[in-house]
Structures are given as structure tokens and as C-alpha cells.
Amino acid sequence: MISEEEARNRILQDIRPLPPRRISLKCALNCFAAEGYLARLPLPGFDNSAMDGYAVVASSCGPSKRLRVVGEQPAGADRQLRVSFGEAVRIFTGAPLPAGADAVIMQEDVTREGVEITVKTDVHPGDYVRRRACDLSEGQKILTKGERIRPTILALLASQGLAEVMVGGEASAGIISTGDELARPGEKLQAGQIYESNSVLLEALLQRCGVNERSVEQCPDDPGALIAAFKRGVQHHVLLINGGVSVGEHDFVKSAMQSLGGEIDIWRVAIKPGKPFLYGRVGKCIVFGLPGNPVSAFVTFLQFVRPAILKMMGGADDEFRLQTVPARLTVDLQNGGDRAHYIRGKLGNGCFTPVGRQESHALFGLSQSNALLRLAPGTEIKHDTAVDVEIWD
Ligand code: AMP
Ligand code: MG
């Protein structure tokens, strides 16, 4: 059995990014930039006013000084006005600064009578002027290849006049939930059955990775049905099969994959929860076999599937890992086993507290958690110790 770190590294080495595509900014939120971008326009693009007021020559101003208003410059078309000593141009926020002006006086700091204003304050060169390129210079890096496109990055790209951006390819994914015991939510539950909850969990997690093209199937523990479902599922870039990956007489995923000529690269990983895990491919489709237990499916998705999908979609290395946050552990924990244990818990006020039963079927505890603490094999951590936890919410 390999460690979960080795498994993740092997998977990431195997995954190739999909071909990039050019899409409109409207659709690019959370995609990864497929190339670096440099500013082609400075910000601001020209000297302009930061206030509604009067553009002036600072040296002609001061308390009680009177100035003659010689024109008006609203935001929009540049009227090519000029201001000389003793003059003012009525100006508005974002309007181009008239030639000769080196400061703006806020309208609250003058009194106006007809075409004359009386200044009430001291005025210094540069007051309320936003200089060309003071925020961003031409040629400055604005987006790095593999960086996630956040709302503010979208705004920055738009400010450069770009309507489209090159982003990583979009992965499509299939989900097959296996098990004779599974009933669909909404159906009547028979004795011995449980409601199927993994597909909705995995779909939501895929959605968060930016995978919008998805299909979901439910399949009984029957080799023929599983092979048929497999054939449909491998049309996607990625196929997630959950349940039936273990070694029981009703676990057919491995054999179905082999009978389709698939290759299994990884089977079983030293991670708790999540030991029955499979990674391989059928044709061009990347196949993940995830455990049926909901907490195991969740943890293995975050540790193995998410990084693979993000890499496929063009994410840079530092985007693969879940965000880690320092926290103080509130209880003593130990892991006497030989698998890394991912403890589910709540991070709040800088403290991490395990939540609920730390068992792979315990969905309620998982639902109340927002963080994972990795406890390496053979370690013990005392309460009050500083730890790093991984967060997903
Ligand atoms: P398996 O991995 O097929 O041995 O299943 C392990 C456990 O997970 C069993 O208790 C199953 O009933 C449960 N399980 C399997 N698939 C699902 C599913 N889609 N939703 C909820 N529980 C499941
Ligand atoms: Mg099963």
C-alpha cells in the first residue's frame, strides 16, 4: 500500500492538462489562466480628477483666493481645456485633468458666485489628482499562467479592454454510484436499503472544481450492468465510480475495469478514511474508484480527485492543495495505525476541534465539519499544540 502523498504525486504526474480555450470574461470565473497576461494599458489611463470640484493651478490658490471659472469638464470626452494662474475649470470625478492644472479643489472647499469661486483651504500640487499609471504600468504582470480567475481579476482584465481570456480546458466527468442497497432520494425505502447520497456530494464537489458537464448513474452490484455503465461513463474525461472498489464478493469495479482493458495504476492507499481507492484509466478516460462510505468518498475526492481535475483544467501547482490554516488543537489526538488519518473537525476562532464519530460512515459529523487535520501514522499530538488544518469551506 502506498502513502497518500505518493499516490497524489503519481496521479499528478500522470495527468495532462486539456487543450486551452478562449472564452468570454462572463464565463471565466474560477477558470485557470492558460497564459500569462501583461497590462497593455496603464491604470489610470490619463491624469484625472478624484473628486467633483475645480481643477486649478495650486500656486494660485489658498484661503480667500478668488478664481475665475473658465469651463467645465465632465467625465467622458476630453474637451481639451486649459487652466492658467488664477483660473479654475469645473470638473467631475474621473474627468480628464485640463492642461495646466496640477490640483483639484473639492467643491465643498469653495463658495461659488456666478463665474467666480472663493477658495476656503490650502491647496497643494497633486491634491485629488489621480495620475496616469499610478496604479498599474503598461507591461506589468496582471495574471500568471495557472492562476485562478477571481472576480477582481475579471474586473482587471475588463479594465484592459479584454472581452475574452485564454483559460484551461474544461473537464467533463461521469459519476457511477454502485450498490444493490441504494435507493434514490424520493423513492420508498425498502428494508435493508439506504438512500444514495454520494452522487449528490460528488456532483457538488465537481461543480466547485468548475466541472459543469456531468452525468450521474446508479448501478446495481452486477458485473454486466457495471460494464455497461462503465462504457457510457468513459466517454468523459474523468469517471468517478463509488462503492464496490473493495475486495468483497460484491465488489466488481476492479474486474469490470480489467475486462474493459483498463489499466489500474493505484489500488489501495494508506489513508484513513479511504483505503479502498483505485486510480487508472480505460482508454483515454481517467478512472477513480472511490470508497462507498461517504466520508471516505469525500476525503479521497479532496486528496486525489480534486488536484487531478484542477491540473487537467490548467491550474498551477499551488492551486491543487486545499488551503491550510494554522489552528490550536483543543484535544489530545493519536494515530497508532499505519495510515495517515484525516480527522474531520470544526475550525473556529483559531481552534480545531474534532467533530462526531471519526468513522468512515459518519456523514452527520462530516456535515458539521469544515476542516481536516492530517495525523501522520504513529504520531500523537497534545491539546494546545499548533497545527495546520486543511479547509474546504
Ligand atoms: P462499498 O464501498 O460498496 O463496500 O460500500 C461501503 C459502504 O458505503 C456501505 O455501507 C454502503 O452501503 C455505503 N455506500 C455505498 N455507496 C453509497 C452511496 N452512493 N451513498 C451512500 N452510501 C453508500
Ligand atoms: Mg457496495
Short mmCIF file of C-alpha atoms and ligand atoms in Angstrom, two decimals:
data_model
loop_
_atom_site.label_atom_id
_atom_site.label_comp_id
_atom_site.label_asym_id
_atom_site.label_seq_id
_atom_site.Cartn_x
_atom_site.Cartn_y
_atom_site.Cartn_z
CA MET A 1 0.00 0.00 0.00
CA ILE A 2 1.45 3.41 -0.95
CA SER A 3 1.18 6.58 1.11
CA GLU A 4 -1.42 9.14 0.16
CA GLU A 5 1.33 11.63 -0.75
CA GLU A 6 2.92 9.16 -3.15
CA ALA A 7 -0.49 8.37 -4.62
CA ARG A 8 -1.22 12.06 -5.21
CA ASN A 9 2.19 12.64 -6.77
CA ARG A 10 1.79 9.66 -9.08
CA ILE A 11 -1.65 10.83 -10.15
CA LEU A 12 -0.46 14.38 -10.78
CA GLN A 13 2.50 13.13 -12.81
CA ASP A 14 0.13 11.12 -14.95
CA ILE A 15 -2.43 13.89 -15.62
CA ARG A 16 -2.01 16.09 -18.70
CA PRO A 17 -3.74 19.47 -18.95
CA LEU A 18 -6.58 19.66 -21.50
CA PRO A 19 -6.15 21.96 -24.52
CA PRO A 20 -6.82 25.60 -23.58
CA ARG A 21 -9.76 27.61 -24.91
CA ARG A 22 -10.68 31.26 -25.37
CA ILE A 23 -13.84 32.24 -23.51
CA SER A 24 -15.73 35.40 -22.66
CA LEU A 25 -15.00 37.04 -19.32
CA LYS A 26 -18.61 36.34 -18.31
CA CYS A 27 -17.86 32.60 -18.32
CA ALA A 28 -14.31 32.71 -16.94
CA LEU A 29 -14.92 32.95 -13.19
CA ASN A 30 -12.85 30.29 -11.35
CA CYS A 31 -11.19 29.06 -14.55
CA PHE A 32 -7.39 28.98 -14.69
CA ALA A 33 -5.47 31.37 -16.94
CA ALA A 34 -3.88 29.39 -19.80
CA GLU A 35 -1.22 32.05 -20.34
CA GLY A 36 0.33 34.98 -18.50
CA TYR A 37 -1.12 38.43 -19.14
CA LEU A 38 0.70 41.77 -19.09
CA ALA A 39 -1.02 45.15 -18.78
CA ARG A 40 -1.45 46.69 -22.21
CA LEU A 41 -2.99 49.86 -20.77
CA PRO A 42 -1.86 51.80 -17.70
CA LEU A 43 -4.30 52.45 -14.86
CA PRO A 44 -5.46 55.18 -14.69
CA GLY A 45 -5.16 55.69 -18.43
CA PHE A 46 -4.81 59.52 -18.09
CA ASP A 47 -4.47 62.12 -15.32
CA ASN A 48 -7.98 62.63 -13.92
CA SER A 49 -9.91 64.10 -11.03
CA ALA A 50 -10.60 62.09 -7.85
CA MET A 51 -13.44 64.43 -6.81
CA ASP A 52 -16.24 66.65 -8.02
CA GLY A 53 -14.70 70.15 -7.72
CA TYR A 54 -12.44 72.58 -9.56
CA ALA A 55 -9.20 71.95 -11.45
CA VAL A 56 -6.68 74.66 -10.60
CA VAL A 57 -3.05 75.76 -10.52
CA ALA A 58 -2.21 75.04 -6.86
CA SER A 59 0.17 78.02 -6.53
CA SER A 60 -2.69 80.42 -7.36
CA CYS A 61 -4.86 79.05 -4.53
CA GLY A 62 -5.13 79.44 -0.75
CA PRO A 63 -7.74 80.58 1.79
CA SER A 64 -9.79 83.57 0.46
CA LYS A 65 -8.20 83.46 -3.03
CA ARG A 66 -10.68 84.12 -5.86
CA LEU A 67 -10.57 82.26 -9.16
CA ARG A 68 -12.47 82.68 -12.43
CA VAL A 69 -14.28 79.56 -13.76
CA VAL A 70 -13.33 79.26 -17.45
CA GLY A 71 -15.01 76.00 -18.43
CA GLU A 72 -16.44 72.67 -17.42
CA GLN A 73 -15.01 69.17 -17.91
CA PRO A 74 -17.36 66.26 -17.12
CA ALA A 75 -16.24 62.60 -17.22
CA GLY A 76 -16.24 61.43 -20.84
CA ALA A 77 -14.95 63.19 -23.93
CA ASP A 78 -11.84 65.31 -23.29
CA ARG A 79 -12.77 68.95 -24.08
CA GLN A 80 -9.06 69.87 -24.33
CA LEU A 81 -9.44 72.72 -21.80
CA ARG A 82 -6.59 74.72 -20.31
CA VAL A 83 -6.26 76.33 -16.86
CA SER A 84 -3.95 79.29 -16.18
CA PHE A 85 -2.89 81.04 -12.97
CA GLY A 86 -6.00 82.49 -11.27
CA GLU A 87 -8.41 80.28 -13.23
CA ALA A 88 -10.46 77.17 -12.46
CA VAL A 89 -12.29 74.54 -14.54
CA ARG A 90 -15.39 72.93 -13.06
CA ILE A 91 -14.52 69.19 -13.02
CA PHE A 92 -16.13 65.89 -12.03
CA THR A 93 -14.81 62.56 -10.72
CA GLY A 94 -12.99 60.63 -13.45
CA ALA A 95 -12.85 63.59 -15.86
CA PRO A 96 -9.51 64.28 -17.63
CA LEU A 97 -7.45 66.97 -15.95
CA PRO A 98 -7.24 70.14 -18.09
CA ALA A 99 -3.79 71.18 -19.33
CA GLY A 100 -2.02 73.48 -16.87
CA ALA A 101 -3.93 72.21 -13.83
CA ASP A 102 -1.95 70.43 -11.08
CA ALA A 103 -4.61 70.08 -8.38
CA VAL A 104 -8.34 69.71 -7.78
CA ILE A 105 -10.21 71.51 -5.01
CA MET A 106 -13.23 69.64 -3.63
CA GLN A 107 -16.45 71.51 -4.33
CA GLU A 108 -17.11 71.56 -0.55
CA ASP A 109 -13.95 73.66 -0.13
CA VAL A 110 -15.08 76.61 -2.28
CA THR A 111 -18.02 79.01 -2.44
CA ARG A 112 -19.26 79.84 -5.88
CA GLU A 113 -20.88 83.03 -7.10
CA GLY A 114 -21.57 83.22 -10.84
CA VAL A 115 -18.31 82.55 -12.70
CA GLU A 116 -16.19 83.10 -9.60
CA ILE A 117 -15.17 80.78 -6.77
CA THR A 118 -13.59 81.65 -3.44
CA VAL A 119 -11.20 79.06 -2.08
CA LYS A 120 -11.59 78.09 1.60
CA THR A 121 -8.50 75.87 2.12
CA ASP A 122 -4.83 75.41 1.36
CA VAL A 123 -4.21 73.66 -1.95
CA HIS A 124 -1.12 71.59 -2.79
CA PRO A 125 0.07 70.29 -6.15
CA GLY A 126 -1.33 66.81 -6.68
CA ASP A 127 -4.38 67.25 -4.41
CA TYR A 128 -7.23 65.00 -5.62
CA VAL A 129 -5.44 64.21 -8.87
CA ARG A 130 -5.16 60.58 -9.96
CA ARG A 131 -2.01 60.40 -12.05
CA ARG A 132 -1.74 58.25 -15.17
CA ALA A 133 -0.30 54.76 -14.37
CA CYS A 134 -0.07 55.42 -10.60
CA ASP A 135 -1.95 52.12 -10.00
CA LEU A 136 -0.66 49.94 -12.84
CA SER A 137 2.00 50.48 -15.51
CA GLU A 138 1.99 49.18 -19.06
CA GLY A 139 3.79 45.85 -19.28
CA GLN A 140 3.23 44.97 -15.62
CA LYS A 141 2.16 41.35 -14.93
CA ILE A 142 -1.56 41.15 -14.19
CA LEU A 143 -2.25 37.41 -14.40
CA THR A 144 0.02 34.36 -14.13
CA LYS A 145 -0.44 31.14 -16.09
CA GLY A 146 -2.37 28.65 -13.96
CA GLU A 147 -3.77 31.31 -11.62
CA ARG A 148 -7.43 31.09 -10.69
CA ILE A 149 -9.55 33.85 -12.19
CA ARG A 150 -11.29 35.60 -9.31
CA PRO A 151 -13.99 38.30 -9.60
CA THR A 152 -11.40 41.07 -9.09
CA ILE A 153 -9.15 39.57 -11.79
CA LEU A 154 -12.14 39.59 -14.17
CA ALA A 155 -12.53 43.31 -13.46
CA LEU A 156 -8.82 43.92 -14.08
CA LEU A 157 -8.98 42.08 -17.43
CA ALA A 158 -12.05 44.12 -18.40
CA SER A 159 -10.21 47.33 -17.46
CA GLN A 160 -7.66 46.33 -20.10
CA GLY A 161 -10.36 46.24 -22.73
CA LEU A 162 -10.33 42.45 -22.93
CA ALA A 163 -13.67 40.74 -23.58
CA GLU A 164 -12.16 37.23 -23.65
CA VAL A 165 -9.42 35.33 -21.87
CA MET A 166 -7.49 32.12 -22.61
CA VAL A 167 -8.25 29.52 -19.93
CA GLY A 168 -7.53 25.83 -19.33
CA GLY A 169 -9.75 23.20 -20.96
CA GLU A 170 -12.97 22.13 -19.32
CA ALA A 171 -13.09 18.59 -17.95
CA SER A 172 -16.29 16.56 -18.17
CA ALA A 173 -17.00 13.94 -15.53
CA GLY A 174 -19.24 10.93 -15.05
CA ILE A 175 -20.33 9.53 -11.70
CA ILE A 176 -21.48 5.95 -11.16
CA SER A 177 -22.81 5.02 -7.72
CA THR A 178 -22.80 1.26 -7.22
CA GLY A 179 -24.67 -0.89 -4.72
CA ASP A 180 -27.75 -3.13 -4.51
CA GLU A 181 -28.72 -1.34 -1.30
CA LEU A 182 -29.09 2.10 -2.85
CA ALA A 183 -32.46 3.82 -3.25
CA ARG A 184 -32.87 7.23 -4.87
CA PRO A 185 -33.97 10.11 -2.64
CA GLY A 186 -37.72 10.47 -3.19
CA GLU A 187 -38.26 6.69 -3.62
CA LYS A 188 -39.81 4.49 -0.93
CA LEU A 189 -37.13 2.89 1.20
CA GLN A 190 -37.31 -0.93 1.50
CA ALA A 191 -35.92 -2.85 4.47
CA GLY A 192 -32.12 -3.04 4.21
CA GLN A 193 -31.90 -0.18 1.74
CA ILE A 194 -30.28 3.22 2.25
CA TYR A 195 -30.69 6.41 0.33
CA GLU A 196 -27.94 7.11 -2.16
CA SER A 197 -26.09 10.24 -1.07
CA ASN A 198 -22.65 10.05 -2.67
CA SER A 199 -23.59 11.16 -6.17
CA VAL A 200 -25.04 14.46 -5.00
CA LEU A 201 -21.94 15.00 -2.82
CA LEU A 202 -19.54 14.23 -5.65
CA GLU A 203 -21.51 16.35 -8.12
CA ALA A 204 -21.36 19.32 -5.77
CA LEU A 205 -17.61 18.84 -5.29
CA LEU A 206 -17.12 18.59 -9.05
CA GLN A 207 -19.14 21.74 -9.53
CA ARG A 208 -16.81 23.53 -7.14
CA CYS A 209 -13.87 22.39 -9.27
CA GLY A 210 -15.53 24.07 -12.25
CA VAL A 211 -16.74 20.84 -13.89
CA ASN A 212 -20.06 21.77 -15.45
CA GLU A 213 -20.52 18.84 -17.81
CA ARG A 214 -21.53 15.91 -15.63
CA SER A 215 -23.56 12.70 -15.82
CA VAL A 216 -24.76 10.54 -12.94
CA GLU A 217 -25.80 6.89 -12.95
CA GLN A 218 -26.80 4.43 -10.31
CA CYS A 219 -25.82 0.82 -10.86
CA PRO A 220 -26.57 -2.45 -9.02
CA ASP A 221 -23.81 -4.83 -7.90
CA ASP A 222 -23.96 -6.73 -11.15
CA PRO A 223 -20.91 -7.21 -13.40
CA GLY A 224 -22.88 -6.87 -16.66
CA ALA A 225 -24.69 -3.70 -15.56
CA LEU A 226 -21.44 -2.24 -14.30
CA ILE A 227 -19.61 -2.91 -17.56
CA ALA A 228 -22.45 -1.25 -19.50
CA ALA A 229 -22.39 1.76 -17.17
CA PHE A 230 -18.59 1.90 -17.48
CA LYS A 231 -18.81 2.03 -21.28
CA ARG A 232 -21.09 5.07 -21.07
CA GLY A 233 -19.03 6.70 -18.32
CA VAL A 234 -15.67 6.50 -20.11
CA GLN A 235 -16.95 8.95 -22.73
CA HIS A 236 -16.00 11.62 -20.18
CA HIS A 237 -12.51 12.88 -19.38
CA VAL A 238 -12.91 11.57 -15.83
CA LEU A 239 -15.07 8.83 -14.38
CA LEU A 240 -15.79 8.53 -10.65
CA ILE A 241 -17.12 5.16 -9.56
CA ASN A 242 -18.10 4.93 -5.96
CA GLY A 243 -18.70 1.79 -3.96
CA GLY A 244 -17.66 -1.71 -4.98
CA VAL A 245 -13.93 -0.90 -5.03
CA SER A 246 -13.10 -3.18 -2.10
CA VAL A 247 -12.43 -6.91 -2.01
CA GLY A 248 -15.87 -8.31 -1.15
CA GLU A 249 -17.73 -10.80 -3.37
CA HIS A 250 -20.00 -7.93 -4.44
CA ASP A 251 -17.22 -5.52 -5.36
CA PHE A 252 -16.97 -5.64 -9.15
CA VAL A 253 -15.30 -2.37 -10.11
CA LYS A 254 -11.80 -3.77 -10.43
CA SER A 255 -12.87 -6.75 -12.51
CA ALA A 256 -15.16 -4.62 -14.71
CA MET A 257 -12.28 -2.30 -15.42
CA GLN A 258 -9.95 -5.17 -16.24
CA SER A 259 -12.46 -6.78 -18.57
CA LEU A 260 -12.69 -3.47 -20.48
CA GLY A 261 -8.92 -3.49 -20.98
CA GLY A 262 -8.39 -0.72 -18.44
CA GLU A 263 -5.14 -0.20 -16.58
CA ILE A 264 -5.10 0.08 -12.81
CA ASP A 265 -2.16 2.20 -11.63
CA ILE A 266 -3.04 2.53 -7.96
CA TRP A 267 -5.13 0.28 -5.81
CA ARG A 268 -5.47 0.92 -2.07
CA VAL A 269 -3.77 3.85 -0.40
CA ALA A 270 -2.59 4.23 3.21
CA ILE A 271 -5.19 6.82 4.09
CA LYS A 272 -7.93 6.69 6.69
CA PRO A 273 -10.69 7.01 5.73
CA GLY A 274 -10.29 5.91 2.14
CA LYS A 275 -8.22 2.74 1.87
CA PRO A 276 -10.29 1.11 -0.89
CA PHE A 277 -9.24 3.56 -3.60
CA LEU A 278 -8.44 2.93 -7.22
CA TYR A 279 -6.83 5.03 -9.93
CA GLY A 280 -6.34 4.06 -13.53
CA ARG A 281 -7.66 4.59 -16.99
CA VAL A 282 -9.88 2.99 -19.59
CA GLY A 283 -8.82 4.25 -23.00
CA LYS A 284 -8.32 8.00 -22.59
CA CYS A 285 -10.65 8.28 -19.59
CA ILE A 286 -9.13 8.74 -16.14
CA VAL A 287 -10.95 6.47 -13.69
CA PHE A 288 -11.16 6.96 -9.94
CA GLY A 289 -12.69 4.21 -7.83
CA LEU A 290 -13.80 5.83 -4.60
CA PRO A 291 -14.98 4.06 -1.45
CA GLY A 292 -18.74 3.84 -0.92
CA ASN A 293 -18.58 5.13 2.63
CA PRO A 294 -19.50 8.82 2.37
CA VAL A 295 -16.67 10.23 4.50
CA SER A 296 -14.13 8.13 2.60
CA ALA A 297 -15.56 9.27 -0.73
CA PHE A 298 -15.31 12.89 0.45
CA VAL A 299 -11.74 12.68 1.77
CA THR A 300 -10.42 10.79 -1.26
CA PHE A 301 -12.12 13.25 -3.59
CA LEU A 302 -10.39 16.19 -1.91
CA GLN A 303 -7.00 14.47 -1.65
CA PHE A 304 -6.81 12.81 -5.09
CA VAL A 305 -9.62 13.72 -7.49
CA ARG A 306 -9.66 17.47 -6.92
CA PRO A 307 -5.92 18.00 -7.59
CA ALA A 308 -6.15 15.85 -10.73
CA ILE A 309 -9.12 17.76 -12.10
CA LEU A 310 -7.58 21.14 -11.30
CA LYS A 311 -4.39 20.14 -13.09
CA MET A 312 -6.43 18.92 -16.07
CA MET A 313 -8.19 22.28 -16.19
CA GLY A 314 -4.91 24.19 -16.22
CA GLY A 315 -4.42 25.03 -12.54
CA ALA A 316 -0.89 25.77 -11.31
CA ASP A 317 0.71 23.54 -8.65
CA ASP A 318 -0.16 25.87 -5.79
CA GLU A 319 -3.86 25.65 -6.70
CA PHE A 320 -4.06 21.87 -6.19
CA ARG A 321 -3.74 21.79 -2.42
CA LEU A 322 -6.57 22.71 -0.13
CA GLN A 323 -5.91 25.92 1.73
CA THR A 324 -4.19 25.32 5.08
CA VAL A 325 -4.82 27.44 8.13
CA PRO A 326 -2.92 27.40 11.44
CA ALA A 327 -5.02 26.40 14.44
CA ARG A 328 -4.72 25.34 18.05
CA LEU A 329 -5.79 21.77 18.72
CA THR A 330 -8.36 21.56 21.54
CA VAL A 331 -7.98 17.83 22.37
CA ASP A 332 -5.27 15.13 22.52
CA LEU A 333 -5.08 13.00 19.37
CA GLN A 334 -3.08 9.94 18.47
CA ASN A 335 -2.72 7.73 15.45
CA GLY A 336 -1.32 4.32 16.36
CA GLY A 337 -2.10 2.93 12.91
CA ASP A 338 -0.06 2.75 9.73
CA ARG A 339 -2.27 5.03 7.62
CA ALA A 340 -2.43 8.83 7.69
CA HIS A 341 -5.65 9.73 9.48
CA TYR A 342 -7.67 12.68 8.25
CA ILE A 343 -9.62 13.92 11.26
CA ARG A 344 -12.80 15.85 10.49
CA GLY A 345 -13.48 18.83 12.68
CA LYS A 346 -14.54 22.36 13.15
CA LEU A 347 -12.20 25.30 12.77
CA GLY A 348 -13.41 28.35 14.65
CA ASN A 349 -11.70 31.22 16.49
CA GLY A 350 -8.33 29.77 15.59
CA CYS A 351 -9.10 26.42 17.27
CA PHE A 352 -9.62 22.99 15.70
CA THR A 353 -11.98 20.54 17.44
CA PRO A 354 -12.76 17.08 16.03
CA VAL A 355 -16.47 16.64 15.35
CA GLY A 356 -18.58 13.49 15.62
CA ARG A 357 -17.56 9.89 15.22
CA GLN A 358 -14.31 9.57 13.29
CA GLU A 359 -15.67 6.66 11.27
CA SER A 360 -16.00 6.44 7.54
CA HIS A 361 -19.80 6.09 7.50
CA ALA A 362 -20.40 9.04 9.89
CA LEU A 363 -21.93 11.54 7.48
CA PHE A 364 -23.54 13.72 10.14
CA GLY A 365 -20.21 14.54 11.81
CA LEU A 366 -18.75 15.31 8.40
CA SER A 367 -21.64 17.63 7.61
CA GLN A 368 -20.87 19.65 10.77
CA SER A 369 -17.15 19.93 9.93
CA ASN A 370 -15.27 22.47 7.90
CA ALA A 371 -11.66 21.32 8.21
CA LEU A 372 -9.38 18.27 8.05
CA LEU A 373 -6.38 17.59 10.24
CA ARG A 374 -3.83 15.12 8.89
CA LEU A 375 -2.47 12.91 11.63
CA ALA A 376 0.60 11.07 10.34
CA PRO A 377 0.96 7.34 11.17
CA GLY A 378 2.42 6.71 14.63
CA THR A 379 2.03 10.26 15.91
CA GLU A 380 0.48 11.80 18.98
CA ILE A 381 -0.48 15.48 19.25
CA LYS A 382 -1.35 17.05 22.61
CA HIS A 383 -4.08 19.64 23.07
CA ASP A 384 -2.97 23.28 22.73
CA THR A 385 -0.44 22.27 20.06
CA ALA A 386 -0.31 24.49 16.96
CA VAL A 387 -1.38 22.50 13.91
CA ASP A 388 -2.17 23.25 10.25
CA VAL A 389 -5.62 22.22 9.10
CA GLU A 390 -6.98 21.99 5.58
CA ILE A 391 -10.21 23.84 4.92
CA TRP A 392 -12.76 23.33 2.20
CA ASP A 393 -15.48 25.78 3.18
P1 AMP B 1 -18.76 -0.32 -0.56
O1 AMP B 1 -17.61 0.60 -0.82
O2 AMP B 1 -19.56 -0.60 -1.79
O3 AMP B 1 -18.33 -1.56 0.15
O4 AMP B 1 -19.73 0.45 0.42
C1 AMP B 1 -19.28 0.84 1.71
C2 AMP B 1 -20.41 1.47 2.49
O5 AMP B 1 -20.82 2.66 1.86
C3 AMP B 1 -21.64 0.64 2.62
O6 AMP B 1 -22.17 0.81 3.93
C4 AMP B 1 -22.57 1.21 1.59
O7 AMP B 1 -23.92 0.99 1.89
C5 AMP B 1 -22.22 2.67 1.63
N1 AMP B 1 -22.47 3.29 0.33
C6 AMP B 1 -22.03 2.82 -0.86
N2 AMP B 1 -22.43 3.62 -1.86
C7 AMP B 1 -23.12 4.62 -1.29
C8 AMP B 1 -23.79 5.76 -1.81
N3 AMP B 1 -23.78 6.03 -3.11
N4 AMP B 1 -24.40 6.60 -0.93
C9 AMP B 1 -24.36 6.35 0.39
N5 AMP B 1 -23.76 5.29 0.93
C10 AMP B 1 -23.15 4.42 0.11
MG MG B 2 -21.11 -1.74 -2.34
#
